[in-house]
PDB file of C-alpha atoms in Angstrom:
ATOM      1  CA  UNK A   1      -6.066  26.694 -51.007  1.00 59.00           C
ATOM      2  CA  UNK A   2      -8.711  26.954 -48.627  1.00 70.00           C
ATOM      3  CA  UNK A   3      -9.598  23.107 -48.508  1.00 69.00           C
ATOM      4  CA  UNK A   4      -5.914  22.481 -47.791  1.00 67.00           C
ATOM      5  CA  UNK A   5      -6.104  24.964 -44.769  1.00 69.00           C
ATOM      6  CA  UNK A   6      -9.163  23.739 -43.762  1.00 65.00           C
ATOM      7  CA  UNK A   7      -8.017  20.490 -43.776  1.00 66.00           C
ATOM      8  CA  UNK A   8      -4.421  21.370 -42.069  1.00 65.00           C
ATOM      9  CA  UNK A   9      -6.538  23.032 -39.566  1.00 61.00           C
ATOM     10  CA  UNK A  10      -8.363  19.601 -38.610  1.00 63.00           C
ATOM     11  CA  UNK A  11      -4.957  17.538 -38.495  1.00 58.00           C
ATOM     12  CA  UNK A  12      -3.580  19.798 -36.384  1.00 62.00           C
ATOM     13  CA  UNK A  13      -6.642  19.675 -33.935  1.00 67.00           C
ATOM     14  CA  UNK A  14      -6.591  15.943 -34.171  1.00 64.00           C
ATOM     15  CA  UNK A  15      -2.940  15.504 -33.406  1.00 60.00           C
ATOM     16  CA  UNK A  16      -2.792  18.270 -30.439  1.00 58.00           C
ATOM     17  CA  UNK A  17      -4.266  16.135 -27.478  1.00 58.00           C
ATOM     18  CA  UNK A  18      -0.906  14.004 -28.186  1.00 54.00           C
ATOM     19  CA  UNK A  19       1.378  16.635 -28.122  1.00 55.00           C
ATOM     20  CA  UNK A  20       1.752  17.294 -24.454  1.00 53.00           C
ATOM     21  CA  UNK A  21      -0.241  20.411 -23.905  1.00 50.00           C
ATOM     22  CA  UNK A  22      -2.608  18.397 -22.004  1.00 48.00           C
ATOM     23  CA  UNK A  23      -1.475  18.293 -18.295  1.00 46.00           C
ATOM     24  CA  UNK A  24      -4.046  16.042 -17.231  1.00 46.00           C
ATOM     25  CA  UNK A  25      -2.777  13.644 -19.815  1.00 46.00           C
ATOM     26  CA  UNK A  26       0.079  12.512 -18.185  1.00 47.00           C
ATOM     27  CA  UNK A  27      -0.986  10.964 -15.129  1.00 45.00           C
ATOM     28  CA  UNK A  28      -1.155  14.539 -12.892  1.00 46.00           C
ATOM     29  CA  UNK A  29      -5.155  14.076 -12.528  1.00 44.00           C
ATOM     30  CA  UNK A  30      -4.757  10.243 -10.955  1.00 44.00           C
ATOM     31  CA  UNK A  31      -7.523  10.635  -8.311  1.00 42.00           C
ATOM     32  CA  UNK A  32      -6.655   7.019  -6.896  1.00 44.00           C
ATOM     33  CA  UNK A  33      -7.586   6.901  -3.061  1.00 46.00           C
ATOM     34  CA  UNK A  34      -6.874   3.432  -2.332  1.00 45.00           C
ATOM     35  CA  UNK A  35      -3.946   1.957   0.110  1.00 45.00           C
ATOM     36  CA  UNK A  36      -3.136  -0.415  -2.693  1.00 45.00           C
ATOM     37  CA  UNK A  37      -2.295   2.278  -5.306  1.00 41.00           C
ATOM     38  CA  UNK A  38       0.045   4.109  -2.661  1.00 44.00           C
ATOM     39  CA  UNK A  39       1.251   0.751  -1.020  1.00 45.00           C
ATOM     40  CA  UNK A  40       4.680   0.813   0.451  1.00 53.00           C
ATOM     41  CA  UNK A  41       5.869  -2.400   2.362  1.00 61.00           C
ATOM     42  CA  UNK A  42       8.009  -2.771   5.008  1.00 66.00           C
ATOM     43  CA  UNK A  43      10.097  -6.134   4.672  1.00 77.00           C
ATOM     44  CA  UNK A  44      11.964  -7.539   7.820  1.00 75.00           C
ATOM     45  CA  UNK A  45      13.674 -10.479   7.904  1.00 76.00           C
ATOM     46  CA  UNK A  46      15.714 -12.226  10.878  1.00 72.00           C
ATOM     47  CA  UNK A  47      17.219 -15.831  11.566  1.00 76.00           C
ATOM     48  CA  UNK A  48      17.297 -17.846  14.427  1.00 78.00           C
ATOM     49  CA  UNK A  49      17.261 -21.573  15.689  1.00 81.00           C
ATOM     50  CA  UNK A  50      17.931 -22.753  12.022  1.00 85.00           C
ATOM     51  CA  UNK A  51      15.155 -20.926  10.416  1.00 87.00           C
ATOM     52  CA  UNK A  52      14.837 -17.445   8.506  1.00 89.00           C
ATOM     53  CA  UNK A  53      11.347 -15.664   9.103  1.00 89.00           C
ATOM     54  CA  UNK A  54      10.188 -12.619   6.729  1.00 89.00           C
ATOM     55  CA  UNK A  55       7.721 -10.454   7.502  1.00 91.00           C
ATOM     56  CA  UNK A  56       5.484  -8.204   4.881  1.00 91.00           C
ATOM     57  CA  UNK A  57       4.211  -5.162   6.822  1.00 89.00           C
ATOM     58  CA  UNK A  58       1.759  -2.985   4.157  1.00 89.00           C
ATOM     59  CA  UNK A  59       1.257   0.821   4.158  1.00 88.00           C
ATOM     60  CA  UNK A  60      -0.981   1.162   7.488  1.00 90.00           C
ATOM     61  CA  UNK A  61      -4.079   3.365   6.784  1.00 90.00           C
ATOM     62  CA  UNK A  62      -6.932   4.014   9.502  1.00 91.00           C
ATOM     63  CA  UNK A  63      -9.644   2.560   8.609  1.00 90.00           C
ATOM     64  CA  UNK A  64      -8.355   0.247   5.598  1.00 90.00           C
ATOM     65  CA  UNK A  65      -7.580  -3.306   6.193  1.00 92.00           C
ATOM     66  CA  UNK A  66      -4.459  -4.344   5.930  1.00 91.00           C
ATOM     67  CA  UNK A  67      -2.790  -7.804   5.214  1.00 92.00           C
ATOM     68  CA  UNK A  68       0.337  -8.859   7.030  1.00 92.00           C
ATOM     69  CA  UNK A  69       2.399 -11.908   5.782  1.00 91.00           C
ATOM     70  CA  UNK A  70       4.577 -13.993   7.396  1.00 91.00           C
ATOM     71  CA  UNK A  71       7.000 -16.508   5.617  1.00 92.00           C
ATOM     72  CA  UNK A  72       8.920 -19.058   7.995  1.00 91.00           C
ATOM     73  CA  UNK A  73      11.438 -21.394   5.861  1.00 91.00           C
ATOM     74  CA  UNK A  74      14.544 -23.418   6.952  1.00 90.00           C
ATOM     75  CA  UNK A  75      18.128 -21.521   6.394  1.00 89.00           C
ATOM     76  CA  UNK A  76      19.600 -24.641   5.029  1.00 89.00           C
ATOM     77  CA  UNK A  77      17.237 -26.441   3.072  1.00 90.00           C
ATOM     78  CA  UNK A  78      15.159 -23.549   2.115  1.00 87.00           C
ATOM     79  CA  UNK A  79      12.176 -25.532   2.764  1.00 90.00           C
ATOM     80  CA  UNK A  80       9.225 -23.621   4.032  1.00 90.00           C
ATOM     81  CA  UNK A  81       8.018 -24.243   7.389  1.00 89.00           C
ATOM     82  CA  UNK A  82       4.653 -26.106   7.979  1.00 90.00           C
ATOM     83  CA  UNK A  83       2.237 -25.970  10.743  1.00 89.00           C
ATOM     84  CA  UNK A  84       3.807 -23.442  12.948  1.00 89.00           C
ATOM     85  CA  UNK A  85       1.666 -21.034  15.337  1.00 91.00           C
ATOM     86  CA  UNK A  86       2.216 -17.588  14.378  1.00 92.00           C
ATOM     87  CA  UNK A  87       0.802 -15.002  17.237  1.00 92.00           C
ATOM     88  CA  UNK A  88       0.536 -10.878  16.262  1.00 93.00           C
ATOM     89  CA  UNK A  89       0.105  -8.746  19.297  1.00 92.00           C
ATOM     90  CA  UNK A  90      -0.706  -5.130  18.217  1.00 91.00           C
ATOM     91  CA  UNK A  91      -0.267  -2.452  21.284  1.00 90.00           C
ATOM     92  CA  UNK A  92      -1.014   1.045  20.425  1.00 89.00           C
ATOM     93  CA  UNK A  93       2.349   3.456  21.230  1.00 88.00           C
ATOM     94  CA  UNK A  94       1.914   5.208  24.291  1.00 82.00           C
ATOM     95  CA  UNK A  95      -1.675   3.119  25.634  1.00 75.00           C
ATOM     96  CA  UNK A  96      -0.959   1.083  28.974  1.00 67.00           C
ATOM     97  CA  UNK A  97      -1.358  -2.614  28.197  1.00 65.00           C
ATOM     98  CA  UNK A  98      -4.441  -3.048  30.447  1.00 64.00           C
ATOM     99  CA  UNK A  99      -6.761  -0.075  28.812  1.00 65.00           C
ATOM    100  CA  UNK A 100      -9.216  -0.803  26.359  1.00 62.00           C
ATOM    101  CA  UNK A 101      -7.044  -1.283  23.458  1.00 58.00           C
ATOM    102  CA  UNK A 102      -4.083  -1.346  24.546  1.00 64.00           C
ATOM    103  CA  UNK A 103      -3.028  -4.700  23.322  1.00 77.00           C
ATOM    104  CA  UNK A 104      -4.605  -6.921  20.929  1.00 84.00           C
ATOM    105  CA  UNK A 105      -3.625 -10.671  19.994  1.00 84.00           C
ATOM    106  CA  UNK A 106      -4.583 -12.204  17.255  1.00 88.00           C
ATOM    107  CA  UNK A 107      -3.708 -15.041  15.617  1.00 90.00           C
ATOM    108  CA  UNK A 108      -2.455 -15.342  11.552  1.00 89.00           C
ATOM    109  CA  UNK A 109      -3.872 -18.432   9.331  1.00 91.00           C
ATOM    110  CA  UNK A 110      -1.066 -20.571   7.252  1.00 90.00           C
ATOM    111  CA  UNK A 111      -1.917 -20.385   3.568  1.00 87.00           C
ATOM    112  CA  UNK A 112      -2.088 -23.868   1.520  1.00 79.00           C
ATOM    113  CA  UNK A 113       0.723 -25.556   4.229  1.00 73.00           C
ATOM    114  CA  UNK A 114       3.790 -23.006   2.151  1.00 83.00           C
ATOM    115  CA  UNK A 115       4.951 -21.779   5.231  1.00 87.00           C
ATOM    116  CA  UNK A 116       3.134 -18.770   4.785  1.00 92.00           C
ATOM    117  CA  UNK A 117       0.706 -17.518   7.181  1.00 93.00           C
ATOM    118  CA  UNK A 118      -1.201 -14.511   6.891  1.00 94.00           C
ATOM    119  CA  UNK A 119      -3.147 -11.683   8.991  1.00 93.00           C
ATOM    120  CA  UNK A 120      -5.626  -9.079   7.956  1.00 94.00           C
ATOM    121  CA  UNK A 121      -6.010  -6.047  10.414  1.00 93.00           C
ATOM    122  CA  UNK A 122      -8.205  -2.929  10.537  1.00 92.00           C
ATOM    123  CA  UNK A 123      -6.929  -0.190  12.603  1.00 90.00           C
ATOM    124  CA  UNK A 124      -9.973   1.820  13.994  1.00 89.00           C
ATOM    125  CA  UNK A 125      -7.131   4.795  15.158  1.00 88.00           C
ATOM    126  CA  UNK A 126      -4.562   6.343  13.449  1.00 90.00           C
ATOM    127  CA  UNK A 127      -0.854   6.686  15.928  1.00 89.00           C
ATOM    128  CA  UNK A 128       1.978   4.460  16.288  1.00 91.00           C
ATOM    129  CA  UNK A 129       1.510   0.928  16.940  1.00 91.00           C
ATOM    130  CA  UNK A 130       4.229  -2.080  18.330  1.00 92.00           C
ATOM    131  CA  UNK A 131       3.515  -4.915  16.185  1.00 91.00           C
ATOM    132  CA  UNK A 132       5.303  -7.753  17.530  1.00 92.00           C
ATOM    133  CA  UNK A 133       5.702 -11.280  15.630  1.00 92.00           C
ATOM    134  CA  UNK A 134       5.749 -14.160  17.530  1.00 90.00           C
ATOM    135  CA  UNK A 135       6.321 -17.325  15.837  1.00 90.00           C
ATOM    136  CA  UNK A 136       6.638 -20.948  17.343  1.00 89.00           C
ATOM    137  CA  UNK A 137       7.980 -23.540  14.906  1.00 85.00           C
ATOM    138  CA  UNK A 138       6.539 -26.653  16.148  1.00 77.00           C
ATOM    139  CA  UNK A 139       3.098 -25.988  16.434  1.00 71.00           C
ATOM    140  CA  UNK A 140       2.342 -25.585  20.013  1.00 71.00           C
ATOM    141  CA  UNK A 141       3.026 -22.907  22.153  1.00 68.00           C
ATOM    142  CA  UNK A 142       5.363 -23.825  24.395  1.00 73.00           C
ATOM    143  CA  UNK A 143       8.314 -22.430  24.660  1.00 78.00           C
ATOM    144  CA  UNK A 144      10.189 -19.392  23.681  1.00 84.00           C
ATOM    145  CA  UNK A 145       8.929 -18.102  20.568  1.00 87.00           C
ATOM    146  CA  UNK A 146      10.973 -17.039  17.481  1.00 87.00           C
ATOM    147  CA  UNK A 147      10.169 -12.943  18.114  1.00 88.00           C
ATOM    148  CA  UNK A 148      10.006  -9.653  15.750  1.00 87.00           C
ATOM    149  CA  UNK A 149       9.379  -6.252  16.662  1.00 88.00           C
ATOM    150  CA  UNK A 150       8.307  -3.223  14.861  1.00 88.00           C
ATOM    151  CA  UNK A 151       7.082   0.447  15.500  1.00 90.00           C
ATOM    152  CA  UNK A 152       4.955   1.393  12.166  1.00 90.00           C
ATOM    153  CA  UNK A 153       2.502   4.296  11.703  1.00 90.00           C
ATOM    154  CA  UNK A 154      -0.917   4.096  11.084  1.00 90.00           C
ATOM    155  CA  UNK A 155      -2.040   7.299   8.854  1.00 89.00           C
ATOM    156  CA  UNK A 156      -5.257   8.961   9.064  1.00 89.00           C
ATOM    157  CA  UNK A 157      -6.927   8.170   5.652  1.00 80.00           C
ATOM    158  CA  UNK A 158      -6.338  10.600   2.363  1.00 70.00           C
ATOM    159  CA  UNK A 159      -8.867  13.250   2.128  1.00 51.00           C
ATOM    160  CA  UNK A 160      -9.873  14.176  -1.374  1.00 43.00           C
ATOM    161  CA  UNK A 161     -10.098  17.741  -0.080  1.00 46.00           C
ATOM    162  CA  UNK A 162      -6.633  17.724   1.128  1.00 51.00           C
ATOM    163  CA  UNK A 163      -5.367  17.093  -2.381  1.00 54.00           C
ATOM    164  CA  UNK A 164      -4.396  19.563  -4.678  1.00 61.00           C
ATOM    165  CA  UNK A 165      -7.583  20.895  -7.308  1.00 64.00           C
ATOM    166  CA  UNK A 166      -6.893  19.936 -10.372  1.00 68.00           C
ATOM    167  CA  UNK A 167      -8.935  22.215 -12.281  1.00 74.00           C
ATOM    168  CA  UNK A 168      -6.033  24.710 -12.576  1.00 73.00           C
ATOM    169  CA  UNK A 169      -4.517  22.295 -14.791  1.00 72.00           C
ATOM    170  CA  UNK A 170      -7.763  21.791 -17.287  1.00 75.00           C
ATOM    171  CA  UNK A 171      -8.256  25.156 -17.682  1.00 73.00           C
ATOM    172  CA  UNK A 172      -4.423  26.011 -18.400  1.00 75.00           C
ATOM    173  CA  UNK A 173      -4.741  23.069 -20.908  1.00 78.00           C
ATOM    174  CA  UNK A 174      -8.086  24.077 -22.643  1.00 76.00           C
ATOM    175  CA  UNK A 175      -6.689  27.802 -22.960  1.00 73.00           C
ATOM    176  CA  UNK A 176      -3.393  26.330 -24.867  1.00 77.00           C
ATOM    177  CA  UNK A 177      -5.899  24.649 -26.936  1.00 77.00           C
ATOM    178  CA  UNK A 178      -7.912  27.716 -28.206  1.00 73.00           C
ATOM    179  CA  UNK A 179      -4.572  29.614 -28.785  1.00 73.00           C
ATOM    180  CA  UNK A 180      -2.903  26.662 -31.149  1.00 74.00           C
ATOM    181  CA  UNK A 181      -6.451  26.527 -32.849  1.00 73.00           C
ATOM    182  CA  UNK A 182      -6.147  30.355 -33.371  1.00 71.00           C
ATOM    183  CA  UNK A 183      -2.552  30.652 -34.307  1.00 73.00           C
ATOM    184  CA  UNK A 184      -2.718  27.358 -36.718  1.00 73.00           C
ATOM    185  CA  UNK A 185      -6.134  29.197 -38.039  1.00 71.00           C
ATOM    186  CA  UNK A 186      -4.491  32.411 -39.010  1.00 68.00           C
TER     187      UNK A 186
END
């Protein structure tokens, strides 16, 4: 009788991490930090002059460097659009255009002739920022531009002392654990 209580004992210790009485089992102790982990996207889309242009705007985080992507294609053929020039001016929300700062340019790179062109930008201060698109189809820029607009936050980055402890959690589980153990011994 003893050896099958004994043994009982041991099952029932083996099986209890998979139970649920661990809290940090199910995914409450993630300490992930990164933008890509916490990654939202902002997708905006408008057409014009024949042509449909997308643009990927990623969670902003100070610090972190983001990648914006731009995807030019043709409405009716759906073919992507080659060779364009693709200007990004970033102006920091309430900074006069002629203060150090105040408005960046920079240009993004096409990626393997797709018609997709891509930007990667580290913001050195967190606030809201204009990002404006400006795309020119054929190549050169003359011309109006194709143009997109948006007002996106950047966020201070997430301080690991800022999140909630999660030691409350471990010791709430490890006490559950001696009580089952005591119960399932008596």
């Amino acid at each position: 009788m003893t050896r099958l209580r004994l043994f009982s004992l041991f099952l029932a210790i083996g099986f209890l991490p998979l139970n649920g009485c661990m809290a940090g089992m199910h995914g409450m102790g993630d300490d992930s930090n990164a933008p890509a982990d916490r990654a939202k996207r902002v997708n905006k889309e408008f057409h014009e002059k024949g042509l449909v242009v997308s643009v990927k705007i990623p969670d902003l985080l100070k610090g972190w460097e983001s990648t914006f992507t731009i995807k030019i294609r043709e409405i009716a053929s759906e073919a992507p659009v080659t060779g364009a020039k693709v200007a990004v001016f970033f102006r920091r929300v309430g900074r006069p255009v002629g203060e150090e700062g105040g408005l960046m340019e920079r240009q993004a790179r096409e990626i393997h002739e797709r018609g997709l062109y891509q930007l990667r930008q580290t913001f050195e201060e967190a606030g809201s920022y204009e990002i404006t698109f400006n795309v020119w189809p054929g190549g050169d820029q003359t011309g109006s531009p194709l143009t997109l607009s948006a007002v996106e936050e950047v966020a201070p980055p997430v301080a690991v002392r800022d999140r909630p402890s999660m030691t409350s959690f471990y010791v709430a589980g490890g006490a559950m654990v001696v009580m089952m153990v005591l119960l399932m011994a008596l």
